[in-house]
């Protein structure tokens, strides 16, 4: 990021990069968990629908981590490089899939909890950056809207 761009960020950039790195770690962990669950979910006619939704959502989470990585880099930081630090460097930790791959409701509830955590993270980031860093603000609002959409899609599976 250039000099003028850095001047426009009305926040502690080091702290903001740390916040974005935690969200970056969350996205990697969610993408992995959702992809894994899409491969093992069984036991119900709706399992195929859930597997498809999990695969699609995993792709969205990978898109989010890419967008966050780009913003981190533009702020002069580096995204987490050590995969072993993703859990400790995240906000919410790994969204552990249920042991029973046939427990449809538990699997969906696991994803809904992870989406709730993501919504909280991006809401806090939006509040933090609003009026202070418009570029990051627009990014986190974009991601927040997709996380809210994910929550709705998974909640609809329980009805």
mmCIF file of C-alpha atoms in Angstrom:
data_model
loop_
_atom_site.group_PDB
_atom_site.id
_atom_site.type_symbol
_atom_site.label_atom_id
_atom_site.label_comp_id
_atom_site.label_asym_id
_atom_site.label_seq_id
_atom_site.Cartn_x
_atom_site.Cartn_y
_atom_site.Cartn_z
ATOM 1 C CA UNK A 1 0.000 0.000 0.000
ATOM 2 C CA UNK A 2 1.279 3.409 -0.875
ATOM 3 C CA UNK A 3 1.919 6.273 1.481
ATOM 4 C CA UNK A 4 -1.399 8.026 0.885
ATOM 5 C CA UNK A 5 -3.305 4.754 1.187
ATOM 6 C CA UNK A 6 -1.702 4.098 4.575
ATOM 7 C CA UNK A 7 -2.515 7.643 5.667
ATOM 8 C CA UNK A 8 -6.180 6.980 4.993
ATOM 9 C CA UNK A 9 -6.319 4.054 7.416
ATOM 10 C CA UNK A 10 -7.408 5.666 10.644
ATOM 11 C CA UNK A 11 -6.525 2.625 12.724
ATOM 12 C CA UNK A 12 -3.478 0.907 14.141
ATOM 13 C CA UNK A 13 -2.444 -1.018 11.011
ATOM 14 C CA UNK A 14 -0.514 -3.676 12.952
ATOM 15 C CA UNK A 15 -3.598 -4.416 15.051
ATOM 16 C CA UNK A 16 -5.816 -4.466 11.966
ATOM 17 C CA UNK A 17 -3.484 -6.922 10.218
ATOM 18 C CA UNK A 18 -3.636 -9.159 13.297
ATOM 19 C CA UNK A 19 -7.459 -9.024 13.237
ATOM 20 C CA UNK A 20 -7.513 -9.859 9.531
ATOM 21 C CA UNK A 21 -5.045 -12.718 10.057
ATOM 22 C CA UNK A 22 -7.333 -14.252 12.692
ATOM 23 C CA UNK A 23 -10.236 -14.060 10.230
ATOM 24 C CA UNK A 24 -7.950 -15.505 7.543
ATOM 25 C CA UNK A 25 -7.206 -18.486 9.807
ATOM 26 C CA UNK A 26 -10.941 -18.911 10.521
ATOM 27 C CA UNK A 27 -11.675 -19.082 6.804
ATOM 28 C CA UNK A 28 -9.019 -21.745 6.160
ATOM 29 C CA UNK A 29 -10.331 -23.848 9.044
ATOM 30 C CA UNK A 30 -13.945 -23.524 7.931
ATOM 31 C CA UNK A 31 -13.052 -24.394 4.345
ATOM 32 C CA UNK A 32 -11.254 -27.537 5.480
ATOM 33 C CA UNK A 33 -14.001 -28.603 7.903
ATOM 34 C CA UNK A 34 -16.782 -28.027 5.377
ATOM 35 C CA UNK A 35 -14.911 -29.840 2.632
ATOM 36 C CA UNK A 36 -14.239 -32.765 4.974
ATOM 37 C CA UNK A 37 -17.878 -32.939 6.079
ATOM 38 C CA UNK A 38 -19.015 -32.875 2.439
ATOM 39 C CA UNK A 39 -16.971 -36.034 1.873
ATOM 40 C CA UNK A 40 -18.271 -38.025 4.843
ATOM 41 C CA UNK A 41 -21.901 -36.970 5.389
ATOM 42 C CA UNK A 42 -24.268 -39.916 4.912
ATOM 43 C CA UNK A 43 -27.429 -41.447 6.229
ATOM 44 C CA UNK A 44 -30.271 -39.283 5.005
ATOM 45 C CA UNK A 45 -31.786 -38.546 1.634
ATOM 46 C CA UNK A 46 -30.853 -34.894 2.233
ATOM 47 C CA UNK A 47 -27.192 -35.854 2.810
ATOM 48 C CA UNK A 48 -26.415 -35.305 -0.875
ATOM 49 C CA UNK A 49 -27.949 -31.826 -0.699
ATOM 50 C CA UNK A 50 -25.925 -31.076 2.439
ATOM 51 C CA UNK A 51 -22.723 -32.381 0.815
ATOM 52 C CA UNK A 52 -23.264 -30.132 -2.190
ATOM 53 C CA UNK A 53 -23.980 -27.091 -0.017
ATOM 54 C CA UNK A 54 -20.901 -27.825 2.113
ATOM 55 C CA UNK A 55 -18.688 -28.040 -1.000
ATOM 56 C CA UNK A 56 -20.044 -24.753 -2.334
ATOM 57 C CA UNK A 57 -19.648 -23.042 1.030
ATOM 58 C CA UNK A 58 -16.101 -24.380 1.368
ATOM 59 C CA UNK A 59 -15.274 -22.701 -1.947
ATOM 60 C CA UNK A 60 -16.733 -19.431 -0.642
ATOM 61 C CA UNK A 61 -14.593 -19.667 2.497
ATOM 62 C CA UNK A 62 -11.500 -20.174 0.316
ATOM 63 C CA UNK A 63 -12.500 -17.080 -1.642
ATOM 64 C CA UNK A 64 -12.774 -15.162 1.620
ATOM 65 C CA UNK A 65 -9.313 -16.206 2.776
ATOM 66 C CA UNK A 66 -7.912 -15.102 -0.585
ATOM 67 C CA UNK A 67 -9.593 -11.700 -0.294
ATOM 68 C CA UNK A 68 -8.311 -11.325 3.262
ATOM 69 C CA UNK A 69 -4.787 -12.338 2.203
ATOM 70 C CA UNK A 70 -4.831 -9.665 -0.496
ATOM 71 C CA UNK A 71 -5.942 -7.016 1.989
ATOM 72 C CA UNK A 72 -3.366 -8.103 4.561
ATOM 73 C CA UNK A 73 -0.647 -7.814 1.909
ATOM 74 C CA UNK A 74 -1.911 -4.416 0.750
ATOM 75 C CA UNK A 75 -1.630 -3.191 4.344
ATOM 76 C CA UNK A 76 2.011 -4.305 4.415
ATOM 77 C CA UNK A 77 1.466 -7.543 6.313
ATOM 78 C CA UNK A 78 1.726 -11.228 5.521
ATOM 79 C CA UNK A 79 -0.981 -13.834 5.954
ATOM 80 C CA UNK A 80 -0.200 -16.675 8.343
ATOM 81 C CA UNK A 81 2.236 -18.994 6.600
ATOM 82 C CA UNK A 82 2.509 -21.835 9.120
ATOM 83 C CA UNK A 83 -0.456 -24.174 8.808
ATOM 84 C CA UNK A 84 0.173 -25.465 12.327
ATOM 85 C CA UNK A 85 -0.661 -21.976 13.639
ATOM 86 C CA UNK A 86 -4.107 -21.743 12.048
ATOM 87 C CA UNK A 87 -6.010 -23.015 15.095
ATOM 88 C CA UNK A 88 -4.110 -20.937 17.654
ATOM 89 C CA UNK A 89 -4.137 -17.930 15.326
ATOM 90 C CA UNK A 90 -7.880 -18.039 14.702
ATOM 91 C CA UNK A 91 -10.813 -16.411 16.455
ATOM 92 C CA UNK A 92 -12.958 -19.475 17.020
ATOM 93 C CA UNK A 93 -10.698 -22.482 16.488
ATOM 94 C CA UNK A 94 -11.461 -25.472 14.318
ATOM 95 C CA UNK A 95 -15.170 -26.174 13.755
ATOM 96 C CA UNK A 96 -14.839 -29.848 14.669
ATOM 97 C CA UNK A 97 -17.188 -32.049 12.673
ATOM 98 C CA UNK A 98 -19.398 -34.435 14.657
ATOM 99 C CA UNK A 99 -18.036 -37.962 15.131
ATOM 100 C CA UNK A 100 -21.161 -39.506 13.627
ATOM 101 C CA UNK A 101 -21.279 -38.677 9.904
ATOM 102 C CA UNK A 102 -24.890 -39.859 9.815
ATOM 103 C CA UNK A 103 -25.997 -37.267 12.391
ATOM 104 C CA UNK A 104 -27.365 -34.762 9.895
ATOM 105 C CA UNK A 105 -28.615 -32.304 12.505
ATOM 106 C CA UNK A 106 -25.332 -32.276 14.440
ATOM 107 C CA UNK A 107 -23.410 -31.661 11.238
ATOM 108 C CA UNK A 108 -25.665 -28.776 10.232
ATOM 109 C CA UNK A 109 -25.551 -27.339 13.767
ATOM 110 C CA UNK A 110 -21.734 -27.473 13.672
ATOM 111 C CA UNK A 111 -21.721 -25.397 10.496
ATOM 112 C CA UNK A 112 -24.329 -22.969 11.819
ATOM 113 C CA UNK A 113 -22.202 -22.373 14.927
ATOM 114 C CA UNK A 114 -19.155 -21.682 12.742
ATOM 115 C CA UNK A 115 -21.201 -19.275 10.613
ATOM 116 C CA UNK A 116 -22.451 -17.505 13.755
ATOM 117 C CA UNK A 117 -18.861 -17.098 14.893
ATOM 118 C CA UNK A 118 -17.898 -15.700 11.463
ATOM 119 C CA UNK A 119 -20.828 -13.278 11.509
ATOM 120 C CA UNK A 120 -19.689 -12.005 14.917
ATOM 121 C CA UNK A 121 -16.096 -11.568 13.693
ATOM 122 C CA UNK A 122 -17.049 -9.661 10.550
ATOM 123 C CA UNK A 123 -19.608 -7.554 12.380
ATOM 124 C CA UNK A 124 -16.904 -6.469 14.874
ATOM 125 C CA UNK A 125 -14.481 -5.774 12.015
ATOM 126 C CA UNK A 126 -17.132 -3.737 10.199
ATOM 127 C CA UNK A 127 -17.759 -1.669 13.312
ATOM 128 C CA UNK A 128 -14.026 -1.215 13.860
ATOM 129 C CA UNK A 129 -13.272 -0.113 10.297
ATOM 130 C CA UNK A 130 -16.423 1.918 9.566
ATOM 131 C CA UNK A 131 -15.393 5.475 8.776
ATOM 132 C CA UNK A 132 -11.723 4.637 9.408
ATOM 133 C CA UNK A 133 -10.682 2.225 6.644
ATOM 134 C CA UNK A 134 -13.191 2.159 3.826
ATOM 135 C CA UNK A 135 -11.376 -0.492 1.795
ATOM 136 C CA UNK A 136 -11.282 -3.005 4.637
ATOM 137 C CA UNK A 137 -14.803 -1.989 5.640
ATOM 138 C CA UNK A 138 -16.175 -2.774 2.184
ATOM 139 C CA UNK A 139 -14.361 -6.122 2.157
ATOM 140 C CA UNK A 140 -15.639 -7.224 5.564
ATOM 141 C CA UNK A 141 -19.201 -6.109 4.781
ATOM 142 C CA UNK A 142 -19.036 -8.154 1.568
ATOM 143 C CA UNK A 143 -17.814 -11.222 3.480
ATOM 144 C CA UNK A 144 -20.327 -10.590 6.281
ATOM 145 C CA UNK A 145 -23.197 -10.617 3.782
ATOM 146 C CA UNK A 146 -22.035 -13.978 2.419
ATOM 147 C CA UNK A 147 -21.682 -15.436 5.922
ATOM 148 C CA UNK A 148 -25.253 -14.337 6.722
ATOM 149 C CA UNK A 149 -26.379 -16.020 3.494
ATOM 150 C CA UNK A 150 -24.560 -19.229 4.516
ATOM 151 C CA UNK A 151 -26.258 -19.159 7.908
ATOM 152 C CA UNK A 152 -29.659 -18.864 6.236
ATOM 153 C CA UNK A 153 -28.948 -21.717 3.803
ATOM 154 C CA UNK A 154 -27.891 -24.110 6.568
ATOM 155 C CA UNK A 155 -30.709 -23.096 8.907
ATOM 156 C CA UNK A 156 -33.196 -23.803 6.122
ATOM 157 C CA UNK A 157 -31.948 -27.409 6.031
ATOM 158 C CA UNK A 158 -33.270 -27.910 9.568
ATOM 159 C CA UNK A 159 -36.792 -26.752 8.739
#
